[in-house]
């Protein structure tokens, strides 16, 4: 009976370890997906190409943030344009 409990415990530990690794992989995958969606959404929701380019590619974080907020305000004002 003792041997059966040890084998069961080892199997359950292995399953738990595999589930933990699966969870880490899913978190990484979902994170990448959300980053891609975050970059793609403003492209489809704005007509202002200059603001969009600056929000995505400007070297300074302050300018990127300012232009991203401009896009958000525009979407809030006018809704989806396309």
Coordinates of N, CA, C and O in Angstrom, one line a residue:
X1 N 0.8 -1.2 0.0 CA 0.0 0.0 0.0 C 0.9 1.3 0.0 O 0.5 2.2 -0.6
X2 N 2.0 1.2 0.7 CA 2.9 2.4 0.8 C 3.5 2.6 -0.6 O 3.6 3.8 -1.0
X3 N 3.9 1.6 -1.3 CA 4.4 1.8 -2.6 C 3.5 2.4 -3.6 O 3.8 3.3 -4.4
X4 N 2.2 2.0 -3.5 CA 1.2 2.6 -4.4 C 1.0 4.1 -4.1 O 0.9 4.9 -5.0
X5 N 1.1 4.5 -2.8 CA 1.0 5.9 -2.5 C 2.1 6.7 -3.0 O 2.0 7.8 -3.5
X6 N 3.4 6.2 -3.0 CA 4.5 6.9 -3.5 C 4.5 7.0 -5.0 O 4.8 8.1 -5.5
X7 N 4.0 6.0 -5.7 CA 3.9 6.1 -7.1 C 2.8 7.1 -7.5 O 3.0 7.9 -8.4
X8 N 1.7 7.1 -6.8 CA 0.7 8.1 -7.0 C 1.1 9.5 -6.8 O 0.9 10.4 -7.6
X9 N 1.9 9.7 -5.7 CA 2.4 11.0 -5.4 C 3.4 11.5 -6.5 O 3.3 12.6 -6.9
X10 N 4.2 10.6 -6.9 CA 5.2 10.9 -8.0 C 4.5 11.3 -9.3 O 4.8 12.3 -10.0
X11 N 3.4 10.5 -9.6 CA 2.7 10.8 -10.8 C 2.0 12.1 -10.7 O 1.9 12.9 -11.7
X12 N 1.4 12.4 -9.6 CA 0.7 13.7 -9.4 C 1.6 14.9 -9.4 O 1.3 15.9 -10.0
X13 N 2.8 14.7 -8.9 CA 3.8 15.7 -8.9 C 4.3 16.0 -10.4 O 4.4 17.2 -10.8
X14 N 4.4 15.0 -11.2 CA 4.8 15.1 -12.6 C 3.7 15.8 -13.3 O 3.9 16.7 -14.1
X15 N 2.4 15.5 -13.1 CA 1.3 16.1 -13.7 C 1.2 17.6 -13.4 O 1.0 18.5 -14.2
X16 N 1.4 17.9 -12.1 CA 1.4 19.3 -11.6 C 2.5 20.1 -12.3 O 2.3 21.2 -12.7
X17 N 3.7 19.5 -12.4 CA 4.8 20.2 -13.1 C 4.5 20.4 -14.5 O 4.8 21.5 -15.1
X18 N 3.9 19.5 -15.2 CA 3.5 19.6 -16.6 C 2.5 20.7 -16.8 O 2.5 21.5 -17.7
X19 N 1.5 20.8 -15.9 CA 0.5 21.8 -15.9 C 1.1 23.2 -15.7 O 0.7 24.2 -16.3
X20 N 2.0 23.3 -14.8 CA 2.7 24.6 -14.5 C 3.4 25.0 -15.8 O 3.4 26.2 -16.2
X21 N 4.1 24.1 -16.5 CA 4.8 24.5 -17.7 C 3.8 24.9 -18.8 O 4.1 25.8 -19.5
X22 N 2.7 24.2 -18.9 CA 1.7 24.5 -19.9 C 1.1 25.9 -19.6 O 0.9 26.7 -20.5
X23 N 0.9 26.2 -18.3 CA 0.4 27.5 -17.9 C 1.4 28.6 -18.3 O 1.0 29.7 -18.8
X24 N 2.7 28.4 -18.1 CA 3.7 29.4 -18.5 C 3.7 29.6 -20.0 O 3.8 30.7 -20.5
X25 N 3.6 28.5 -20.7 CA 3.6 28.6 -22.2 C 2.3 29.4 -22.7 O 2.4 30.2 -23.6
X26 N 1.2 29.1 -22.1 CA -0.1 29.8 -22.5 C 0.0 31.3 -22.1 O -0.4 32.2 -22.9
X27 N 0.6 31.7 -21.0 CA 0.8 33.1 -20.6 C 1.7 33.8 -21.6 O 1.4 34.9 -22.1
X28 N 2.8 33.1 -22.0 CA 3.6 33.8 -23.1 C 2.9 33.9 -24.4 O 3.0 35.0 -25.0
X29 N 2.1 32.9 -24.8 CA 1.4 33.0 -26.0 C 0.4 34.1 -26.0 O 0.2 34.9 -26.9
X30 N -0.4 34.2 -24.9 CA -1.4 35.2 -24.8 C -0.8 36.6 -24.8 O -1.4 37.5 -25.3
X31 N 0.3 36.7 -24.1 CA 1.0 38.0 -24.0 C 1.4 38.5 -25.4 O 1.1 39.7 -25.7
X32 N 2.0 37.6 -26.2 CA 2.3 38.0 -27.6 C 1.1 38.4 -28.4 O 1.1 39.3 -29.2
X33 N 0.0 37.6 -28.2 CA -1.2 37.9 -29.0 C -1.8 39.3 -28.6 O -2.1 40.0 -29.5
X34 N -1.8 39.6 -27.3 CA -2.3 40.9 -26.9 C -1.5 42.0 -27.4 O -2.0 43.1 -27.8
X35 N -0.2 41.8 -27.4 CA 0.7 42.9 -27.9 C 0.4 43.1 -29.4 O 0.4 44.3 -29.8
X36 N 0.3 42.1 -30.1 CA 0.0 42.2 -31.6 C -1.4 42.9 -31.8 O -1.5 43.8 -32.7
X37 N -2.4 42.5 -31.0 CA -3.7 43.2 -31.2 C -3.6 44.6 -30.8 O -4.2 45.5 -31.4
X38 N -2.9 44.9 -29.7 CA -2.8 46.3 -29.3 C -2.1 47.2 -30.4 O -2.5 48.3 -30.6
X39 N -1.2 46.6 -31.1 CA -0.6 47.4 -32.2 C -1.5 47.5 -33.4 O -1.4 48.5 -34.1
X40 N -2.3 46.5 -33.6 CA -3.2 46.4 -34.8 C -4.4 47.3 -34.7 O -4.9 47.8 -35.7
X41 N -5.0 47.4 -33.5 CA -6.3 48.1 -33.4 C -6.3 49.5 -33.8 O -7.1 49.9 -34.6
X42 N -5.3 50.3 -33.4 CA -5.3 51.7 -33.9 C -5.2 51.8 -35.4 O -5.7 52.8 -36.0
X43 N -4.5 50.9 -36.1 CA -4.4 50.9 -37.5 C -5.8 50.9 -38.2 O -6.0 51.6 -39.2
X44 N -6.7 50.1 -37.7 CA -8.0 49.9 -38.3 C -9.0 51.0 -37.8 O -10.0 51.2 -38.5
X45 N -8.7 51.7 -36.8 CA -9.7 52.6 -36.2 C -9.4 54.1 -36.5 O -10.1 54.9 -36.0
X46 N -8.3 54.4 -37.2 CA -8.0 55.8 -37.4 C -7.6 56.0 -38.8 O -7.1 55.1 -39.5
X47 N -7.9 57.3 -39.3 CA -7.5 57.7 -40.7 C -6.3 58.5 -40.7 O -5.7 58.8 -41.7
X48 N -5.9 59.0 -39.5 CA -4.8 59.9 -39.4 C -3.4 59.1 -39.4 O -3.0 58.7 -38.4
X49 N -2.9 59.0 -40.6 CA -1.7 58.2 -40.8 C -0.4 58.8 -40.1 O 0.4 58.0 -39.5
X50 N -0.3 60.1 -40.0 CA 0.8 60.7 -39.4 C 0.8 60.4 -37.9 O 1.8 60.0 -37.3
X51 N -0.3 60.6 -37.2 CA -0.4 60.4 -35.8 C -0.2 58.9 -35.5 O 0.5 58.6 -34.5
X52 N -0.7 58.0 -36.3 CA -0.5 56.6 -36.2 C 1.0 56.2 -36.3 O 1.5 55.5 -35.4
X53 N 1.7 56.8 -37.3 CA 3.1 56.5 -37.4 C 3.9 57.0 -36.2 O 4.8 56.3 -35.7
X54 N 3.6 58.2 -35.8 CA 4.3 58.7 -34.6 C 4.0 57.9 -33.3 O 4.9 57.7 -32.5
X55 N 2.8 57.4 -33.2 CA 2.4 56.6 -32.0 C 3.1 55.3 -32.0 O 3.4 54.7 -30.9
X56 N 3.5 54.8 -33.2 CA 4.1 53.5 -33.2 C 5.6 53.5 -33.3 O 6.3 52.6 -32.9
X57 N 6.2 54.6 -34.0 CA 7.6 54.5 -34.3 C 8.5 55.6 -33.8 O 9.7 55.6 -34.1
X58 N 7.9 56.6 -33.1 CA 8.8 57.7 -32.7 C 9.7 57.2 -31.6 O 9.4 56.4 -30.7
X59 N 11.0 57.7 -31.6 CA 11.9 57.2 -30.6 C 11.6 57.6 -29.1 O 12.0 56.9 -28.2
X60 N 10.9 58.7 -28.9 CA 10.7 59.2 -27.6 C 9.3 58.6 -27.1 O 8.3 58.7 -27.8
X61 N 9.3 58.1 -25.9 CA 8.1 57.5 -25.3 C 7.0 58.6 -25.1 O 5.8 58.3 -25.2
X62 N 7.4 59.8 -24.7 CA 6.5 60.9 -24.5 C 5.7 61.2 -25.7 O 4.4 61.4 -25.7
X63 N 6.3 61.2 -26.9 CA 5.7 61.5 -28.1 C 4.8 60.4 -28.6 O 3.6 60.6 -29.0
X64 N 5.2 59.1 -28.4 CA 4.4 58.0 -28.7 C 3.1 58.0 -27.8 O 2.0 57.8 -28.3
X65 N 3.3 58.3 -26.5 CA 2.1 58.3 -25.6 C 1.1 59.4 -26.0 O -0.1 59.2 -26.1
X66 N 1.7 60.6 -26.4 CA 0.8 61.7 -26.8 C 0.0 61.4 -28.0 O -1.2 61.6 -28.1
X67 N 0.6 60.8 -29.0 CA -0.1 60.5 -30.2 C -1.0 59.3 -30.1 O -2.1 59.3 -30.7
X68 N -0.7 58.4 -29.2 CA -1.6 57.3 -28.9 C -2.9 57.8 -28.2 O -4.0 57.5 -28.6
X69 N -2.7 58.8 -27.3 CA -3.8 59.4 -26.7 C -4.7 60.2 -27.7 O -5.9 60.3 -27.5
X70 N -4.0 60.8 -28.7 CA -4.8 61.5 -29.7 C -5.7 60.5 -30.5 O -6.8 60.8 -30.8
X71 N -5.1 59.4 -30.8 CA -5.9 58.4 -31.5 C -7.1 57.9 -30.6 O -8.2 57.8 -31.1
X72 N -6.9 57.7 -29.3 CA -7.9 57.3 -28.4 C -9.0 58.3 -28.4 O -10.2 58.0 -28.4
X73 N -8.6 59.6 -28.3 CA -9.6 60.7 -28.3 C -10.4 60.7 -29.6 O -11.6 60.9 -29.6
X74 N -9.7 60.6 -30.7 CA -10.4 60.6 -32.0 C -11.4 59.5 -32.1 O -12.5 59.7 -32.6
X75 N -11.0 58.3 -31.6 CA -12.0 57.1 -31.7 C -13.1 57.4 -30.8 O -14.3 57.1 -31.1
X76 N -12.9 58.0 -29.6 CA -14.0 58.3 -28.7 C -14.9 59.4 -29.2 O -16.1 59.3 -29.0
X77 N -14.4 60.3 -30.0 CA -15.2 61.4 -30.6 C -16.1 60.9 -31.7 O -17.2 61.2 -31.8
X78 N -15.4 60.2 -32.6 CA -16.0 59.9 -33.9 C -16.4 58.4 -34.1 O -17.0 58.1 -35.0
X79 N -16.0 57.6 -33.2 CA -16.3 56.2 -33.3 C -15.4 55.6 -34.4 O -14.4 56.2 -34.9
X80 N -15.8 54.4 -34.8 CA -15.0 53.7 -35.9 C -15.2 54.4 -37.2 O -16.4 54.6 -37.6
X81 N -14.2 54.8 -37.9 CA -14.3 55.5 -39.2 C -14.4 54.6 -40.4 O -15.0 55.0 -41.4
X82 N -13.8 53.5 -40.3 CA -13.7 52.6 -41.5 C -14.9 51.7 -41.6 O -15.3 51.2 -40.6

